[in-house]
Amino acid sequence: MTEQQHDAAGSGGLTRSGFVALIGATNAGKSTLVNRLVGAKVSIVSHKVQTTRAIVRGIAIHDNAQIVFMDTPGIFKPRRRLDRAMVTTAWGGAKDADQIMFLIDSERGLKGDAEAILEGLKDVHQPKILVLNKVDRVKPEDLLKLAAAANEVVKFERTFMISALNGSGCEDVLDYLSKALPEGPWYYPEDQISDLPMRQLAAEITREKLFLRLHQELPYSSHVETEKWEERKDGSVRIEQVIYVERDSQKKIALGKNGEAIKAISMASRKELSEILEQPVHLFLFVKVRENWGDDPERFREMGLEFPR
């Protein structure tokens, strides 16, 4: 926050605050955009679809507004119980927000899930903005056609063209939202960037490294929990996490030959956690088989999802 913003917020000047739900098809770039707008990593990013499972809130301060971005799971046609919970969570997040930001991958356009979401937005009454992502990869005339087609179906307040990866156009989105949100006090302390507890964020970071390392071999039947968190006298932290899989064959994949995979995942996760926590991290990962964890209500609660009946 700049000195000017801090003075305005601290002196009882006019402040705004509110919740903005990002919705879109899987891999539209929602997590990358949330991290870009917040200016720090609060949501895991992977080339593998459906990496965001529950709603992650990233908090940005812009001008005199506190903007709470809700990174929702990608909306897609659900097949499993976990899929249904994720889609329900995404639509629920949209209906609880002050503003809705519909993100479209400009390269893919209005195909499949994106088209279905656009139809679903007709029944959502909050103000909506359209954000076309990855615009650096698409011809300007095709972008204009895409924006026009989407605005024919749903009345968007504004349309933005951005690249979440390089930041192009993102400042315009922040400028607009900081003026569009309702007047009122901030919901969170000014230095807080996420409402995700640190133990859960640590588990999410390890899950990201798991996806990045094993995206070819390990299916979605994996889940990470932080079981122990011990602050040590020397200023370091000892973290123990369990990677749950559904079958012994998946456990072998997660461990890798001579434990190579789990070592690489642990090293990558420990490095990032040390940077975020700004303290040395001793990370211990264990892989356990828990058959049908995808049907266990307790696991859903751990992920911040409602268990669909």
Coordinates of C-alpha atoms in Angstrom, one line a residue:
M1 CA 0.0 0.0 0.0
T2 CA 1.4 3.5 -0.9
E3 CA 1.8 6.2 1.8
Q4 CA -1.1 8.1 0.2
Q5 CA -3.4 5.0 0.3
H6 CA -2.4 4.3 3.9
D7 CA -3.1 7.9 5.0
A8 CA -6.6 7.8 3.3
A9 CA -7.5 4.5 4.8
G10 CA -6.2 5.4 8.2
S11 CA -7.7 8.9 8.4
G12 CA -11.3 7.7 8.2
G13 CA -11.5 8.7 4.5
L14 CA -14.0 7.1 2.2
T15 CA -13.2 3.4 1.9
R16 CA -14.7 0.7 -0.2
S17 CA -14.7 -3.0 0.1
G18 CA -16.3 -6.1 -1.3
F19 CA -16.1 -9.6 -2.7
V20 CA -15.4 -10.3 -6.4
A21 CA -16.0 -13.9 -7.6
L22 CA -13.8 -15.1 -10.5
I23 CA -15.7 -17.8 -12.4
G24 CA -14.8 -19.5 -15.6
A25 CA -14.0 -22.8 -17.2
T26 CA -11.2 -25.0 -16.0
N27 CA -7.7 -23.6 -17.0
A28 CA -9.1 -20.2 -18.0
G29 CA -6.3 -18.7 -15.9
K30 CA -8.3 -17.7 -12.7
S31 CA -5.6 -18.7 -10.2
T32 CA -2.9 -16.9 -12.2
L33 CA -5.1 -13.8 -12.4
V34 CA -5.8 -13.8 -8.6
N35 CA -2.1 -14.1 -7.8
R36 CA -1.4 -11.3 -10.3
L37 CA -4.1 -8.9 -8.9
V38 CA -3.1 -9.6 -5.3
G39 CA 0.6 -9.3 -6.0
A40 CA 1.5 -12.5 -4.2
K41 CA 0.8 -16.2 -4.5
V42 CA -2.4 -17.2 -2.8
S43 CA -3.8 -19.8 -5.2
I44 CA -2.0 -22.8 -6.7
V45 CA -1.4 -22.8 -10.4
S46 CA -0.9 -25.8 -12.6
H47 CA -1.3 -26.6 -16.3
K48 CA -3.5 -29.5 -15.1
V49 CA -7.2 -28.6 -15.0
Q50 CA -9.3 -28.4 -11.8
T51 CA -6.4 -27.7 -9.5
T52 CA -8.4 -25.2 -7.4
R53 CA -10.9 -27.2 -5.4
A54 CA -12.4 -24.8 -2.8
I55 CA -12.8 -21.1 -2.8
V56 CA -9.5 -19.3 -2.1
R57 CA -9.8 -15.6 -1.1
G58 CA -7.0 -13.3 -2.2
I59 CA -7.0 -9.8 -0.8
A60 CA -5.8 -6.7 -2.7
I61 CA -5.7 -3.1 -1.7
H62 CA -6.1 -0.6 -4.6
D63 CA -6.5 3.1 -4.1
N64 CA -8.9 3.3 -1.2
A65 CA -10.6 -0.1 -1.7
Q66 CA -10.1 -3.6 -0.3
I67 CA -10.9 -6.1 -3.0
V68 CA -11.4 -9.6 -1.9
F69 CA -11.0 -11.9 -4.9
M70 CA -12.7 -15.3 -4.6
D71 CA -10.8 -17.8 -6.8
T72 CA -13.5 -20.4 -7.4
P73 CA -13.0 -23.9 -8.8
G74 CA -13.3 -24.1 -12.6
I75 CA -16.9 -24.9 -13.7
F76 CA -17.2 -28.0 -15.8
K77 CA -19.5 -31.0 -16.4
P78 CA -19.2 -33.0 -13.1
R79 CA -18.7 -36.7 -13.1
R80 CA -17.6 -37.6 -9.6
R81 CA -18.8 -36.6 -6.2
L82 CA -15.7 -34.3 -5.8
D83 CA -16.5 -32.7 -9.2
R84 CA -20.1 -32.0 -8.1
A85 CA -18.9 -30.4 -4.8
M86 CA -16.4 -28.2 -6.7
V87 CA -19.0 -27.0 -9.2
T88 CA -21.6 -26.3 -6.5
T89 CA -19.0 -24.3 -4.6
A90 CA -18.1 -22.2 -7.6
W91 CA -21.7 -21.2 -8.3
G92 CA -22.3 -20.6 -4.6
G93 CA -19.3 -18.3 -4.5
A94 CA -20.7 -16.3 -7.5
K95 CA -24.1 -15.8 -5.8
D96 CA -22.4 -14.5 -2.6
A97 CA -20.3 -11.9 -4.3
D98 CA -20.7 -8.1 -4.8
Q99 CA -19.3 -8.4 -8.3
I100 CA -18.7 -11.3 -10.7
M101 CA -15.8 -11.5 -13.0
F102 CA -16.3 -14.0 -15.9
L103 CA -12.9 -15.1 -17.3
I104 CA -12.7 -16.5 -20.8
D105 CA -9.6 -18.0 -22.3
S106 CA -9.5 -16.0 -25.6
E107 CA -7.8 -18.8 -27.5
R108 CA -10.6 -21.3 -26.7
G109 CA -13.4 -18.8 -26.9
L110 CA -17.0 -19.7 -26.1
K111 CA -16.8 -23.4 -26.4
G112 CA -18.0 -26.2 -24.2
D113 CA -17.9 -25.2 -20.5
A114 CA -17.4 -21.5 -21.2
E115 CA -20.7 -21.4 -23.2
A116 CA -22.6 -23.3 -20.5
I117 CA -21.3 -20.9 -17.8
L118 CA -22.4 -17.9 -19.9
E119 CA -25.9 -19.3 -20.1
G120 CA -25.9 -19.9 -16.3
L121 CA -24.9 -16.3 -15.7
K122 CA -28.3 -15.2 -17.0
D123 CA -29.8 -16.3 -13.7
V124 CA -27.2 -14.5 -11.5
H125 CA -28.3 -10.9 -10.6
Q126 CA -25.1 -9.4 -9.3
P127 CA -23.1 -6.9 -11.5
K128 CA -20.9 -8.7 -13.9
I129 CA -17.7 -7.9 -15.9
L130 CA -16.2 -9.8 -18.7
V131 CA -12.5 -10.5 -18.8
L132 CA -10.9 -11.9 -21.9
N133 CA -7.5 -13.5 -20.9
K134 CA -4.5 -14.5 -23.0
V135 CA -5.3 -11.7 -25.5
D136 CA -1.7 -11.5 -26.6
R137 CA -2.3 -14.8 -28.5
V138 CA -5.4 -13.8 -30.4
K139 CA -6.0 -11.4 -33.3
P140 CA -7.7 -8.1 -32.3
E141 CA -10.6 -8.6 -34.7
D142 CA -11.3 -12.1 -33.2
L143 CA -11.2 -10.6 -29.7
L144 CA -13.8 -8.0 -30.7
K145 CA -16.0 -10.7 -32.1
L146 CA -15.7 -12.8 -28.9
A147 CA -16.5 -9.8 -26.7
A148 CA -19.6 -9.0 -28.8
A149 CA -20.8 -12.6 -28.8
A150 CA -20.6 -12.8 -25.0
N151 CA -22.3 -9.4 -24.4
E152 CA -25.2 -10.5 -26.6
V153 CA -26.0 -13.3 -24.2
V154 CA -25.3 -11.5 -20.9
K155 CA -25.3 -7.8 -20.1
F156 CA -21.8 -7.1 -18.7
E157 CA -21.0 -3.8 -17.1
R158 CA -17.6 -3.7 -18.7
T159 CA -15.3 -5.8 -20.9
F160 CA -11.6 -6.0 -20.2
M161 CA -8.8 -7.6 -22.3
I162 CA -5.9 -8.8 -20.3
S163 CA -3.0 -11.2 -20.0
A164 CA -2.9 -12.6 -16.5
L165 CA 0.6 -14.0 -17.2
N166 CA 2.4 -10.7 -18.1
G167 CA 0.0 -8.3 -16.3
S168 CA -1.2 -6.4 -19.3
G169 CA -4.6 -4.8 -18.7
C170 CA -4.8 -6.0 -15.0
E171 CA -4.4 -2.4 -13.6
D172 CA -7.5 -1.4 -15.5
V173 CA -9.5 -4.2 -13.8
L174 CA -8.3 -3.0 -10.4
D175 CA -9.1 0.6 -11.2
Y176 CA -12.6 -0.3 -12.2
L177 CA -13.3 -2.6 -9.2
S178 CA -11.9 -0.1 -6.6
K179 CA -14.6 2.4 -7.7
A180 CA -17.4 -0.2 -8.3
L181 CA -17.4 -1.9 -4.9
P182 CA -19.7 -0.6 -2.2
E183 CA -18.6 2.0 0.4
G184 CA -17.7 0.5 3.7
P185 CA -14.9 -0.5 6.1
W186 CA -12.4 -3.1 5.1
Y187 CA -13.0 -6.7 6.0
Y188 CA -9.4 -7.7 6.7
P189 CA -6.2 -6.1 8.2
E190 CA -4.4 -4.2 5.5
D191 CA -1.3 -6.6 5.5
Q192 CA -3.4 -9.7 5.0
I193 CA -3.3 -11.2 1.5
S194 CA -5.4 -14.4 2.0
D195 CA -8.0 -15.9 4.4
L196 CA -6.5 -19.3 3.9
P197 CA -4.9 -20.6 7.1
M198 CA -1.2 -21.2 6.8
R199 CA -1.5 -24.9 7.4
Q200 CA -3.9 -25.2 4.5
L201 CA -1.9 -23.0 2.2
A202 CA 1.1 -25.1 2.9
A203 CA -0.9 -28.2 1.9
E204 CA -2.0 -26.5 -1.3
I205 CA 1.6 -25.7 -2.2
T206 CA 2.6 -29.3 -1.8
R207 CA -0.4 -30.4 -3.8
E208 CA 0.7 -28.0 -6.6
K209 CA 4.2 -29.5 -6.7
L210 CA 2.6 -33.0 -6.7
F211 CA 0.6 -32.0 -9.8
L212 CA 3.5 -30.4 -11.6
R213 CA 5.8 -33.4 -11.0
L214 CA 3.3 -36.2 -11.7
H215 CA 0.7 -34.7 -14.0
Q216 CA 1.2 -37.6 -16.5
E217 CA 0.9 -40.4 -14.1
L218 CA -1.1 -39.5 -11.0
P219 CA -4.8 -38.9 -11.4
Y220 CA -6.9 -36.6 -9.3
S221 CA -7.2 -39.2 -6.5
S222 CA -4.7 -37.4 -4.3
H223 CA -5.1 -35.0 -1.4
V224 CA -2.6 -33.3 0.9
E225 CA -3.2 -32.5 4.6
T226 CA -0.8 -30.7 7.0
E227 CA -0.8 -32.9 10.1
K228 CA 1.8 -31.2 12.3
W229 CA 3.2 -27.7 12.5
E230 CA 5.9 -27.0 15.1
E231 CA 7.6 -23.6 15.5
R232 CA 11.1 -24.4 16.8
K233 CA 13.3 -22.4 19.1
D234 CA 15.9 -21.8 16.4
G235 CA 13.3 -19.8 14.3
S236 CA 12.6 -22.7 11.9
V237 CA 9.4 -24.6 11.5
R238 CA 8.9 -28.3 11.2
I239 CA 5.9 -29.3 9.0
E240 CA 4.6 -32.9 8.5
Q241 CA 2.2 -33.5 5.7
V242 CA 0.4 -36.6 4.4
I243 CA -0.3 -37.2 0.8
Y244 CA -3.4 -39.4 0.6
V245 CA -4.0 -41.6 -2.5
E246 CA -6.6 -44.3 -3.2
R247 CA -4.5 -47.3 -4.2
D248 CA -1.1 -48.9 -3.6
S249 CA -0.2 -48.4 -7.3
Q250 CA -0.7 -44.6 -6.8
K251 CA 1.5 -44.7 -3.7
K252 CA 4.4 -46.1 -5.8
I253 CA 3.9 -43.4 -8.3
A254 CA 4.0 -40.7 -5.6
L255 CA 7.1 -42.1 -4.1
G256 CA 8.9 -42.7 -7.4
K257 CA 11.9 -45.0 -8.1
N258 CA 14.2 -45.0 -5.0
G259 CA 12.0 -42.2 -3.6
E260 CA 13.1 -39.7 -6.3
A261 CA 9.6 -38.3 -6.9
I262 CA 8.7 -37.6 -3.3
K263 CA 12.2 -36.0 -2.7
A264 CA 11.8 -33.6 -5.6
I265 CA 8.2 -32.7 -4.5
S266 CA 9.5 -32.1 -1.0
M267 CA 12.4 -29.9 -2.1
A268 CA 10.2 -27.8 -4.4
S269 CA 7.5 -27.3 -1.7
R270 CA 10.1 -26.6 1.1
K271 CA 11.8 -24.0 -1.0
E272 CA 8.5 -22.1 -1.7
L273 CA 7.3 -22.4 1.8
S274 CA 10.6 -21.0 3.2
E275 CA 10.2 -18.0 0.9
I276 CA 6.6 -17.4 1.9
L277 CA 7.2 -17.9 5.6
E278 CA 10.5 -16.1 5.5
Q279 CA 12.0 -18.8 7.9
P280 CA 13.7 -22.1 7.4
V281 CA 11.3 -25.0 6.8
H282 CA 11.9 -28.7 7.6
L283 CA 9.3 -30.5 5.6
F284 CA 8.5 -34.2 6.0
L285 CA 6.1 -35.9 3.5
F286 CA 4.4 -39.2 4.0
V287 CA 2.3 -41.1 1.5
K288 CA -0.7 -43.1 2.7
V289 CA -3.3 -45.1 1.0
R290 CA -6.9 -44.3 2.0
E291 CA -9.3 -46.1 -0.3
N292 CA -12.2 -44.0 -1.5
W293 CA -11.2 -40.9 0.3
G294 CA -13.3 -39.1 -2.4
D295 CA -16.4 -40.5 -0.6
D296 CA -15.3 -39.4 2.9
P297 CA -17.2 -36.3 4.2
E298 CA -14.2 -35.4 6.5
R299 CA -11.9 -35.0 3.6
F300 CA -14.4 -32.6 1.9
R301 CA -14.5 -30.5 5.1
E302 CA -10.7 -30.4 5.1
M303 CA -10.8 -29.0 1.6
G304 CA -13.5 -26.4 2.5
L305 CA -16.2 -28.1 0.3
E306 CA -19.7 -29.2 1.2
F307 CA -20.2 -33.0 0.9
P308 CA -22.7 -33.6 -1.8
R309 CA -25.3 -36.3 -0.9

